[in-house]
Amino acid sequence: MARKTSVAQTKFEDVIGDLIFFKELVVPLSIELGRATVTIRDLLDFEAGSIVELKKSAGETLDVYAHNYLIMKAEVTVIEDSFGLRVTEITNPWKRI
C-alpha cells in the first residue's frame, strides 16, 4: 500500500520570522568605485599625486558588496557635506537573506 506524504510549503513570512534575531547583526559594506590592473613596477613607482585610471566611466553605478557578495548597484549623491549612496538596483534580493 502506497503511503502519501505531504511536503509542507515554507512561506516567505515564516523564513523572515526565523531571521528576526539576525536583523541586528552588523555587516560590513564595501563600495567599489572601479578596478585597475597594474604591474609591480608601476605599483612601486606610485607616489603622492599619482593617478590610477579605473575601468569604469564617470557616472556609472557603483557596486555595493556585503561580505564580498554583490547585493546592489548605487550612484553617488551628496548629503549636506557628506557623500552618500542612492540605491538604483537590487541585484539579487534572495542573496540578502
Coordinates of N, CA and C in Angstrom, one line a residue:
M1 N 0.9 -1.2 0.0 CA 0.0 0.0 0.0 C 0.9 1.2 0.0
A2 N 0.7 2.1 -0.9 CA 1.5 3.3 -1.0 C 1.0 4.3 0.0
R3 N 2.0 5.0 0.6 CA 1.8 5.9 1.7 C 1.9 7.3 1.1
K4 N 1.0 8.2 1.4 CA 1.0 9.6 0.9 C 1.8 10.4 1.9
T5 N 2.7 11.2 1.4 CA 3.5 12.1 2.2 C 3.2 13.5 1.7
S6 N 3.0 14.4 2.6 CA 2.8 15.8 2.1 C 4.0 16.6 2.5
V7 N 4.4 17.4 1.5 CA 5.6 18.3 1.8 C 5.1 19.6 2.2
A8 N 5.5 20.1 3.4 CA 5.0 21.4 3.8 C 5.7 22.5 3.0
Q9 N 4.9 23.4 2.6 CA 5.4 24.5 1.9 C 5.8 25.6 2.9
T10 N 7.0 26.1 2.7 CA 7.5 27.2 3.5 C 7.1 28.5 3.0
K11 N 6.5 29.3 3.8 CA 6.1 30.6 3.4 C 7.2 31.6 3.7
F12 N 7.3 32.7 2.9 CA 8.3 33.7 3.0 C 8.3 34.3 4.4
E13 N 7.1 34.6 4.9 CA 6.9 35.2 6.2 C 7.5 34.3 7.3
D14 N 7.4 33.0 7.2 CA 8.0 32.1 8.2 C 9.5 32.2 8.1
V15 N 10.1 32.2 7.0 CA 11.5 32.3 6.8 C 12.0 33.6 7.5
I16 N 11.4 34.7 7.1 CA 11.8 36.0 7.7 C 11.6 36.0 9.2
G17 N 10.5 35.4 9.7 CA 10.3 35.3 11.1 C 11.4 34.6 11.8
D18 N 12.0 33.6 11.2 CA 13.1 32.9 11.8 C 14.4 33.7 11.8
L19 N 14.5 34.7 11.0 CA 15.7 35.5 10.9 C 15.7 36.8 11.7
I20 N 14.6 37.1 12.4 CA 14.5 38.3 13.2 C 15.7 38.5 14.1
F21 N 16.2 37.4 14.7 CA 17.4 37.5 15.6 C 18.5 38.2 14.9
F22 N 18.7 37.9 13.6 CA 19.9 38.3 12.9 C 19.8 39.8 12.3
K23 N 18.6 40.4 12.5 CA 18.4 41.7 12.0 C 19.3 42.8 12.6
E24 N 19.8 42.5 13.8 CA 20.7 43.5 14.5 C 22.1 43.2 14.3
L25 N 22.5 42.2 13.5 CA 23.9 41.9 13.3 C 24.5 43.0 12.4
V26 N 25.7 43.3 12.6 CA 26.4 44.4 11.8 C 27.1 43.7 10.6
V27 N 26.9 44.1 9.4 CA 27.5 43.6 8.2 C 28.3 44.7 7.5
P28 N 29.6 44.4 7.3 CA 30.4 45.4 6.6 C 30.0 45.6 5.2
L29 N 29.8 46.8 4.7 CA 29.6 47.0 3.3 C 30.8 47.6 2.7
S30 N 31.1 47.3 1.4 CA 32.2 47.9 0.7 C 31.6 48.3 -0.7
I31 N 32.0 49.5 -1.1 CA 31.5 50.1 -2.3 C 32.7 50.2 -3.3
E32 N 32.5 49.6 -4.4 CA 33.6 49.6 -5.4 C 33.4 50.7 -6.4
L33 N 34.4 51.6 -6.4 CA 34.4 52.7 -7.4 C 34.8 52.2 -8.8
G34 N 35.8 51.3 -8.8 CA 36.3 50.7 -10.0 C 37.5 49.8 -9.7
R35 N 38.0 49.2 -10.8 CA 39.2 48.3 -10.7 C 40.2 48.7 -11.7
A36 N 41.5 48.3 -11.4 CA 42.6 48.5 -12.3 C 43.6 47.4 -12.1
T37 N 44.3 47.1 -13.1 CA 45.4 46.2 -13.0 C 46.7 46.9 -13.3
V38 N 47.7 46.8 -12.4 CA 49.0 47.5 -12.6 C 50.1 46.5 -12.4
T39 N 51.2 46.8 -13.0 CA 52.4 46.0 -12.8 C 53.0 46.3 -11.4
I40 N 53.9 45.4 -10.9 CA 54.6 45.7 -9.6 C 55.5 46.9 -9.8
R41 N 56.1 47.0 -11.0 CA 56.9 48.2 -11.3 C 56.2 49.5 -11.1
D42 N 55.0 49.5 -11.7 CA 54.1 50.7 -11.6 C 53.7 51.0 -10.2
L43 N 53.3 49.9 -9.5 CA 52.9 50.0 -8.1 C 54.0 50.6 -7.2
L44 N 55.3 50.2 -7.4 CA 56.4 50.7 -6.7 C 56.7 52.1 -7.0
D45 N 56.3 52.6 -8.2 CA 56.6 54.0 -8.6 C 55.5 54.9 -8.1
F46 N 54.4 54.4 -7.5 CA 53.4 55.3 -7.1 C 53.9 56.3 -6.0
E47 N 53.5 57.5 -6.0 CA 53.8 58.5 -5.0 C 52.6 59.4 -4.9
A48 N 52.6 60.3 -3.9 CA 51.5 61.2 -3.7 C 51.3 62.0 -5.0
G49 N 50.0 62.0 -5.5 CA 49.7 62.7 -6.7 C 49.6 61.8 -7.9
S50 N 50.1 60.5 -7.8 CA 50.0 59.6 -8.9 C 48.5 59.3 -9.2
I51 N 48.2 59.0 -10.4 CA 46.8 58.8 -10.8 C 46.7 57.4 -11.4
V52 N 45.7 56.7 -10.9 CA 45.4 55.3 -11.4 C 44.0 55.4 -12.2
E53 N 44.1 55.0 -13.5 CA 42.9 55.0 -14.3 C 42.1 53.8 -14.0
L54 N 40.8 54.0 -13.7 CA 39.9 52.9 -13.3 C 39.1 52.5 -14.6
K55 N 38.7 51.2 -14.6 CA 38.0 50.7 -15.8 C 36.5 50.9 -15.6
K56 N 36.1 52.1 -15.3 CA 34.7 52.4 -15.1 C 34.6 53.9 -15.5
S57 N 33.5 54.2 -16.2 CA 33.3 55.6 -16.7 C 32.7 56.4 -15.6
A58 N 32.9 57.7 -15.7 CA 32.3 58.6 -14.8 C 30.8 58.5 -15.0
G59 N 30.0 58.5 -13.9 CA 28.6 58.4 -14.0 C 28.0 57.0 -13.9
E60 N 28.9 56.0 -14.1 CA 28.4 54.6 -14.0 C 28.0 54.3 -12.5
T61 N 27.1 53.4 -12.3 CA 26.8 53.0 -11.0 C 27.9 52.3 -10.3
L62 N 27.9 52.3 -9.0 CA 28.9 51.7 -8.1 C 28.4 50.3 -7.7
D63 N 29.3 49.4 -7.5 CA 28.9 48.1 -7.0 C 29.0 48.1 -5.4
V64 N 27.9 47.6 -4.8 CA 27.9 47.6 -3.3 C 27.9 46.1 -2.9
Y65 N 28.9 45.8 -2.0 CA 29.1 44.4 -1.6 C 28.8 44.3 -0.1
A66 N 28.2 43.2 0.4 CA 28.1 42.8 1.8 C 28.8 41.5 1.9
H67 N 29.9 41.5 2.7 CA 30.7 40.3 2.9 C 31.1 39.7 1.5
N68 N 31.5 40.5 0.6 CA 32.0 40.1 -0.7 C 30.9 39.6 -1.6
Y69 N 29.7 39.8 -1.3 CA 28.6 39.4 -2.2 C 28.0 40.7 -2.8
L70 N 27.9 40.7 -4.1 CA 27.3 41.9 -4.8 C 25.8 41.9 -4.5
I71 N 25.4 42.9 -3.8 CA 24.0 43.0 -3.4 C 23.2 44.1 -4.1
M72 N 23.9 45.1 -4.5 CA 23.1 46.2 -5.2 C 24.1 47.1 -6.0
K73 N 23.4 48.0 -6.8 CA 24.1 49.0 -7.5 C 23.6 50.3 -7.0
A74 N 24.5 51.3 -7.0 CA 24.1 52.6 -6.4 C 24.8 53.7 -7.1
E75 N 24.3 54.9 -7.0 CA 25.0 56.1 -7.5 C 25.4 57.0 -6.4
V76 N 26.4 57.8 -6.6 CA 26.9 58.7 -5.5 C 26.0 59.9 -5.4
T77 N 25.7 60.3 -4.2 CA 24.9 61.5 -4.0 C 25.6 62.3 -2.9
V78 N 25.3 63.6 -2.7 CA 25.8 64.4 -1.7 C 24.7 64.7 -0.7
I79 N 25.0 64.4 0.6 CA 24.0 64.7 1.7 C 24.7 65.7 2.6
E80 N 24.2 67.0 2.5 CA 24.9 68.1 3.2 C 26.4 68.1 2.8
D81 N 27.3 67.9 3.8 CA 28.7 67.9 3.5 C 29.3 66.5 3.3
S82 N 28.5 65.5 3.2 CA 29.0 64.1 3.1 C 28.5 63.5 1.9
F83 N 29.2 62.4 1.5 CA 28.8 61.6 0.4 C 27.8 60.5 0.8
G84 N 27.0 60.1 0.0 CA 26.0 59.1 0.3 C 25.8 58.2 -1.0
L85 N 25.0 57.2 -0.9 CA 24.6 56.4 -2.0 C 23.1 56.3 -2.2
R86 N 22.7 56.4 -3.4 CA 21.3 56.2 -3.8 C 21.2 54.9 -4.5
V87 N 20.5 53.9 -3.9 CA 20.3 52.6 -4.5 C 19.6 52.7 -5.8
T88 N 20.1 52.1 -6.8 CA 19.5 52.1 -8.2 C 19.0 50.7 -8.6
E89 N 19.6 49.7 -8.0 CA 19.2 48.3 -8.4 C 19.6 47.4 -7.3
I90 N 18.7 46.5 -6.9 CA 19.0 45.3 -6.0 C 19.3 44.2 -7.0
T91 N 20.6 43.7 -6.9 CA 21.0 42.7 -7.9 C 20.3 41.4 -7.7
N92 N 20.2 40.9 -6.5 CA 19.5 39.6 -6.3 C 18.9 39.6 -4.9
P93 N 17.6 39.9 -4.8 CA 17.1 40.1 -3.4 C 17.2 38.9 -2.5
W94 N 17.3 37.7 -3.1 CA 17.4 36.4 -2.3 C 18.8 36.3 -1.7
K95 N 19.8 37.0 -2.2 CA 21.1 36.9 -1.6 C 21.2 37.7 -0.4
R96 N 20.2 38.6 -0.2 CA 20.2 39.4 1.0 C 19.7 38.7 2.2
I97 N 19.1 37.6 2.0 CA 18.5 36.8 3.1 C 19.5 35.8 3.6

